[in-house]
Coordinates of C-alpha atoms and ligand atoms in Angstrom, one line a residue:
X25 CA 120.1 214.9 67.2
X26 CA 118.1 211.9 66.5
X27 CA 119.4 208.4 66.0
X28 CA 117.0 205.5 66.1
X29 CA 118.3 203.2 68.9
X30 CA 119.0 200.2 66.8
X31 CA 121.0 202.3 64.2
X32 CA 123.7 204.0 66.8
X33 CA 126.3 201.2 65.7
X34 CA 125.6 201.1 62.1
X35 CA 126.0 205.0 61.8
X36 CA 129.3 205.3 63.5
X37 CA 130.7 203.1 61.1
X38 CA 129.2 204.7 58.2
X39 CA 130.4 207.7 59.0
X40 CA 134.2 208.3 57.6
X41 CA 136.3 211.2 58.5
X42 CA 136.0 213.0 55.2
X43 CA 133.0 213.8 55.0
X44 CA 133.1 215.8 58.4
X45 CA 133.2 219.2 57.7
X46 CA 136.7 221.0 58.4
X47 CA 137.0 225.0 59.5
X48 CA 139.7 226.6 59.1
X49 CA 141.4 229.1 62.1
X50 CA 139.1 231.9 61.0
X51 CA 136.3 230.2 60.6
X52 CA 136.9 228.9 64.1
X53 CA 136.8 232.3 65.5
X54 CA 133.5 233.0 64.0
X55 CA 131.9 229.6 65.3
X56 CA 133.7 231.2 68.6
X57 CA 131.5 234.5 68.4
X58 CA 128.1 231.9 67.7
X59 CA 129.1 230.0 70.6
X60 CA 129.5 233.1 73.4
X61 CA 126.0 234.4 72.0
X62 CA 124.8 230.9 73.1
X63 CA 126.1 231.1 76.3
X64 CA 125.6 234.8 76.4
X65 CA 121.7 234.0 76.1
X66 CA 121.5 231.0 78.2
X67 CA 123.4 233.0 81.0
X68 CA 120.6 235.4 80.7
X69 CA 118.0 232.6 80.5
X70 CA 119.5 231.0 83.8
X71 CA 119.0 234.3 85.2
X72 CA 115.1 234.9 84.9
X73 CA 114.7 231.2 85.6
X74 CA 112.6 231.7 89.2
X75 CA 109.3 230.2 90.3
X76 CA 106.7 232.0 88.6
X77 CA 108.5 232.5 85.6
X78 CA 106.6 230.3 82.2
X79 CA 109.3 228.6 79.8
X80 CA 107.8 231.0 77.3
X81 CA 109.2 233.4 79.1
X82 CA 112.7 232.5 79.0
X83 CA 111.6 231.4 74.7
X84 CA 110.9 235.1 74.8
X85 CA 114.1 236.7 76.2
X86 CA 116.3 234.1 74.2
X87 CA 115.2 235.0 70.8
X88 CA 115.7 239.0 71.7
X89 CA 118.7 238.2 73.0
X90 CA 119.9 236.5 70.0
X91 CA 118.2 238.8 67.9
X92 CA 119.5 241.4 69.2
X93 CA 122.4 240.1 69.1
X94 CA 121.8 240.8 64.9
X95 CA 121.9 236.4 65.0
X96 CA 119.0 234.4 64.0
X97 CA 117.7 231.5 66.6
X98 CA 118.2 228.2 64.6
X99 CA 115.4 226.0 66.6
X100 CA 112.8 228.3 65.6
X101 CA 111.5 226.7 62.5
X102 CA 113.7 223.9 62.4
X103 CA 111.8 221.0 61.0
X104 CA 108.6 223.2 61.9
X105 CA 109.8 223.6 65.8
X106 CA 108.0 226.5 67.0
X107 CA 110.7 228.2 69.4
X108 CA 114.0 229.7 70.0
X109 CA 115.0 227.2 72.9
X110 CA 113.7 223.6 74.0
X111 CA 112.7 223.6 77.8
X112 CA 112.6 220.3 79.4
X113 CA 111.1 220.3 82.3
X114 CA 111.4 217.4 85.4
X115 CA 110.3 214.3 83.2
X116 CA 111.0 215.7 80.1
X117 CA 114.3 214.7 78.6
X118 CA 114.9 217.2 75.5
X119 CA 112.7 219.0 72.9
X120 CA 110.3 220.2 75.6
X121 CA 108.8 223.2 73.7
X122 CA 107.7 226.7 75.6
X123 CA 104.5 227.8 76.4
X124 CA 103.8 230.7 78.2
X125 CA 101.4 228.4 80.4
X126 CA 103.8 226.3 81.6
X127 CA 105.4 228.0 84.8
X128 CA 107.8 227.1 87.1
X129 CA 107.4 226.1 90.1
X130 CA 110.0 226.2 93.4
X131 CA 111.5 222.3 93.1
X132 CA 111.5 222.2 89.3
X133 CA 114.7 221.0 86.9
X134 CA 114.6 222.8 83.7
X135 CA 117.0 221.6 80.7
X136 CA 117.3 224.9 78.4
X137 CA 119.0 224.0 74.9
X138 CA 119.4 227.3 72.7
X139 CA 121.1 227.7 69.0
X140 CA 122.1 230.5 67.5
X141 CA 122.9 231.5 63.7
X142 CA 125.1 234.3 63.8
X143 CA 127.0 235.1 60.1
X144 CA 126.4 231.8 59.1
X145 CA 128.2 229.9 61.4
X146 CA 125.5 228.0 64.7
X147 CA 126.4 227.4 68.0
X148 CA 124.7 224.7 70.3
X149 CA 124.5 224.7 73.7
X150 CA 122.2 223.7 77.2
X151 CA 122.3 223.7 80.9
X152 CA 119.9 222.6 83.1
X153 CA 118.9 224.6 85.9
X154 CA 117.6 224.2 89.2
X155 CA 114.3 226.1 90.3
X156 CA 114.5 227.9 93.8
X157 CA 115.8 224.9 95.8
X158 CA 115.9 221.1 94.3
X159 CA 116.1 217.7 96.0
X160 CA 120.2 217.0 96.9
X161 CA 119.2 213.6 94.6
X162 CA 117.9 216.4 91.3
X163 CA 121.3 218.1 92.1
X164 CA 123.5 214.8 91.6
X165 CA 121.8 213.9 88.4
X166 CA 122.8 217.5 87.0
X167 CA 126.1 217.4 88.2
X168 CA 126.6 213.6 87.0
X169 CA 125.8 214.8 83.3
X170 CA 127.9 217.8 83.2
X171 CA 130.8 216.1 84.5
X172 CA 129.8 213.5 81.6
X173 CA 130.2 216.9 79.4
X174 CA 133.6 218.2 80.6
X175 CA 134.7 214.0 80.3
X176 CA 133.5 213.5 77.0
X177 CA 135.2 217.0 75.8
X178 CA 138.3 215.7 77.3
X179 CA 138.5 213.0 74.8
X180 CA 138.0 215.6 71.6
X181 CA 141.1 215.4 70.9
X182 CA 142.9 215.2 67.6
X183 CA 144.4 212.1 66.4
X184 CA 141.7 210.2 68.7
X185 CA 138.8 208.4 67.5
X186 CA 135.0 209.6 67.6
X187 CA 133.7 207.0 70.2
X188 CA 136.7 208.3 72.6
X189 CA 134.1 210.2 73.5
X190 CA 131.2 208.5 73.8
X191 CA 133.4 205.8 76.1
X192 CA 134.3 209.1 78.2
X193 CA 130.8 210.2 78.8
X194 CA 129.5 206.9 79.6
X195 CA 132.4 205.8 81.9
X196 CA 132.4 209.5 83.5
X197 CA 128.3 209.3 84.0
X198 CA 128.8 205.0 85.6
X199 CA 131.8 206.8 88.2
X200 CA 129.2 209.6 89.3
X201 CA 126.3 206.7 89.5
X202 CA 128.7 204.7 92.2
X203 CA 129.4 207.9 93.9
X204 CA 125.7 208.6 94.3
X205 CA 124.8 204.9 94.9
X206 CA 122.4 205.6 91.8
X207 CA 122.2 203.8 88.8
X208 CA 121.8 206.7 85.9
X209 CA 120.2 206.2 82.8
X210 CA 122.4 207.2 79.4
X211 CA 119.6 207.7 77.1
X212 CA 120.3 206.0 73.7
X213 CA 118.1 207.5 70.9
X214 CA 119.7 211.1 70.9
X215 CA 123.3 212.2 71.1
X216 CA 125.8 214.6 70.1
X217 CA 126.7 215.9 66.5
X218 CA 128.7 217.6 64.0
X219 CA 128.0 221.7 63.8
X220 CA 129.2 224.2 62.1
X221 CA 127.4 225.9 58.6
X222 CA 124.5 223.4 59.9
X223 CA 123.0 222.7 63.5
X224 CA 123.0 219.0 62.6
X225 CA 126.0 217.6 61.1
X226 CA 127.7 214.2 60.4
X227 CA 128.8 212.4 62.4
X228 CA 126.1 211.7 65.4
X229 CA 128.0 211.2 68.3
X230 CA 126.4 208.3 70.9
X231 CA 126.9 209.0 74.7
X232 CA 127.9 205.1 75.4
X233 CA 129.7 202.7 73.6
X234 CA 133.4 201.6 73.0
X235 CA 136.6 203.5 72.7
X236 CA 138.8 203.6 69.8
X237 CA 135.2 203.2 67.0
X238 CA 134.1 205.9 64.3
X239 CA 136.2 208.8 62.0
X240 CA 139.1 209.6 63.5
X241 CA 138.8 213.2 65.5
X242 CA 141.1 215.9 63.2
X243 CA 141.8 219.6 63.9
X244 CA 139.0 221.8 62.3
X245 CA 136.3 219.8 63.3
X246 CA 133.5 220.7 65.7
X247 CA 131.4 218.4 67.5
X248 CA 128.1 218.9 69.7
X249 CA 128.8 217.0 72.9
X250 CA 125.4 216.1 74.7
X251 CA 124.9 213.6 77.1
X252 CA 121.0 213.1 78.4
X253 CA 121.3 211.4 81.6
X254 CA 117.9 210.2 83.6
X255 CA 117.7 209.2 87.4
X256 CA 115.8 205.7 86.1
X257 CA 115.5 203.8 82.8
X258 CA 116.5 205.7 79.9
X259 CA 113.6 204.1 78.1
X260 CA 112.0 207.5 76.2
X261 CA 109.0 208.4 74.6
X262 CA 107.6 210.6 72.6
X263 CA 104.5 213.0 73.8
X264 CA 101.3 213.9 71.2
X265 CA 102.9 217.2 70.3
X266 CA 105.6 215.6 68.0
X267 CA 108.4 217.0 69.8
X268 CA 108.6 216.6 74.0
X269 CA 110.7 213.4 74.5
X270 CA 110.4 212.5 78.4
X271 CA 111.5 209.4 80.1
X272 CA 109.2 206.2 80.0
X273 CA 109.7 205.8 83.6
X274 CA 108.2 209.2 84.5
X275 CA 111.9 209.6 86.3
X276 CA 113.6 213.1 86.4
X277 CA 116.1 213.9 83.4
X278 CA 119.0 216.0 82.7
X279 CA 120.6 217.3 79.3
X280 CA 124.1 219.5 79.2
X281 CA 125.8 220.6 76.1
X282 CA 128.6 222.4 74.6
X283 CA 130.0 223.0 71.2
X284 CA 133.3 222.0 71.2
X285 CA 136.0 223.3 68.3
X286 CA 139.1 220.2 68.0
X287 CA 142.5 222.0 67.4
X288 CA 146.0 220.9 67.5
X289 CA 146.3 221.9 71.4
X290 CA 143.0 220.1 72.2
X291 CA 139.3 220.6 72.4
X292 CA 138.7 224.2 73.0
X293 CA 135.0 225.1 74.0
X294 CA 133.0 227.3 71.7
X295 CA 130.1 228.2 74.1
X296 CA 131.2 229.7 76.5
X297 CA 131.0 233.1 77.7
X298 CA 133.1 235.7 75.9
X299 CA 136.0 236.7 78.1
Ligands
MF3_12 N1 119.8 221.5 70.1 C1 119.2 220.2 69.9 C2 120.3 219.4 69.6 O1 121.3 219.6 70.3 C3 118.3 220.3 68.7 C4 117.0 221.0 68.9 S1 116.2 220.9 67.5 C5 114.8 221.7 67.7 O2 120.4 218.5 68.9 F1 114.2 221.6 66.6 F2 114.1 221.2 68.7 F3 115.0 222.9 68.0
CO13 CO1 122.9 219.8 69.9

């Protein structure tokens, strides 16, 4: 989800909790079923992810896998986006489309973001994924931005505010930068969003700012949760193709994501794996 750097601020206050869309229980559980075909295919995807293998490849198994699945991969056609998954690769920060021509090679870091449609309802969802064996410093920038993840779904939590989150993931992904005695980037221009009878929702949901800002967080919502973390600047910039966002810097970048139901016991996670 796009923002526009200068317009983060401006959004989060336009946004107002009604006009968030609200699921009931049941409609919950069938977000619940979208979201385990996400992981579903992305566990498959992590799977075939090996030196040698293209990122069309891995486009290829993850819209037979959703297909199969009798669900229809919401990326592919998306404002024109020609695949079933973005595949970011090193530099590249998000969007990063497939190409059978692009293989992977023993050292790469490969974000894979995959949507699925499945009766109506999407689920959202990436991981990035180390190639054969990555630099210990590739490995603390992945870890750094999932932990952003599980801190910023920590703070979905009804009765809080939407920039609980944001403050989470930024503070989570500044604790992680100490640890590693790096400074991480927190890229700006993209960020989390609403889902649910759309990929792309109200409200966007930045990956920095203040606590305690934005609509306040109610049972039924879902949310997108998707911190983009780089190892430099978090400048970005757009490649020729329209779509490849990759760090200004040329410095390696990481994206993790879940879809993330609030209830009245908490967040509860609607991508992962079926149990
Ligand atoms: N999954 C991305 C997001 O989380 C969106 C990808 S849009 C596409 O916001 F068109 F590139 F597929
Ligand atoms: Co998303």
């Amino acid at each position: 989800m796009t923002s526009g750097r200068s317009g983060v601020r401006a959004m989060v206050a336009r946004w107002r909790g009604r006009d968030i869309e609200l699921k009931t229980p049941a409609e919950l559980e069938a977000m619940r079923a979208a979201g385990a075909l996400v992981a579903r295919t992305l566990a498959a995807v992590i799977e075939l992810a090996k030196p040698g293998v293209s990122t069309g490849d891995l486009d290829a198994l993850a819209e037979q896998t959703i297909r199969e699945a009798g669900a229809v991969p919401s990326f592919l056609g998306y404002h024109g986006y020609p695949a079933s998954i973005c595949s970011s690769v090193n530099e590249q920060i998000v969007h990063g489309i497939p190409s059978l021509a692009q293989v992977l090679a023993e050292g790469d870091l490969v974000s894979v973001d995959c949507g699925a449609i499945l009766e109506g309802w999407h689920g959202d969802a990436a991981v990035t994924i180390p190639i054969g064996a990555v630099s210990a410093a590739d490995l603390a920038l992945s870890a750094a931005c999932e932990e952003a993840l599980h801190a910023g779904i920590g703070a979905v939590q009804p009765g809080g505010r939407l920039t609980d989150i944001s403050h989470a993931v930024q503070l989570a992904c500044e604790a992680a930068g100490r640890r590693d005695g790096v400074e991480y980037g927190i890229v700006a221009e993209y960020g989390g969003h609403g889902i649910g009878t759309s990929m792309h929702m109200d409200p966007f949901l930045p990956n920095f700012g203040e606590a305690g800002q934005g609509p306040r967080l109610r049972a039924g919502m879902a949310l997108a949760v998707e911190p983009m973390i780089t190892a430099g600047d978090p400048e970005t910039r757009e490649l020729e193709d329209g779509w490849t966002v990759v760090t200004a810097d040329g410095a390696r970048a990481v994206h993790w994501e879940h879809s993330v139901a609030i209830t009245d016991d908490g967040p509860r996670i609607l991508t992962l794996p079926a149990d």
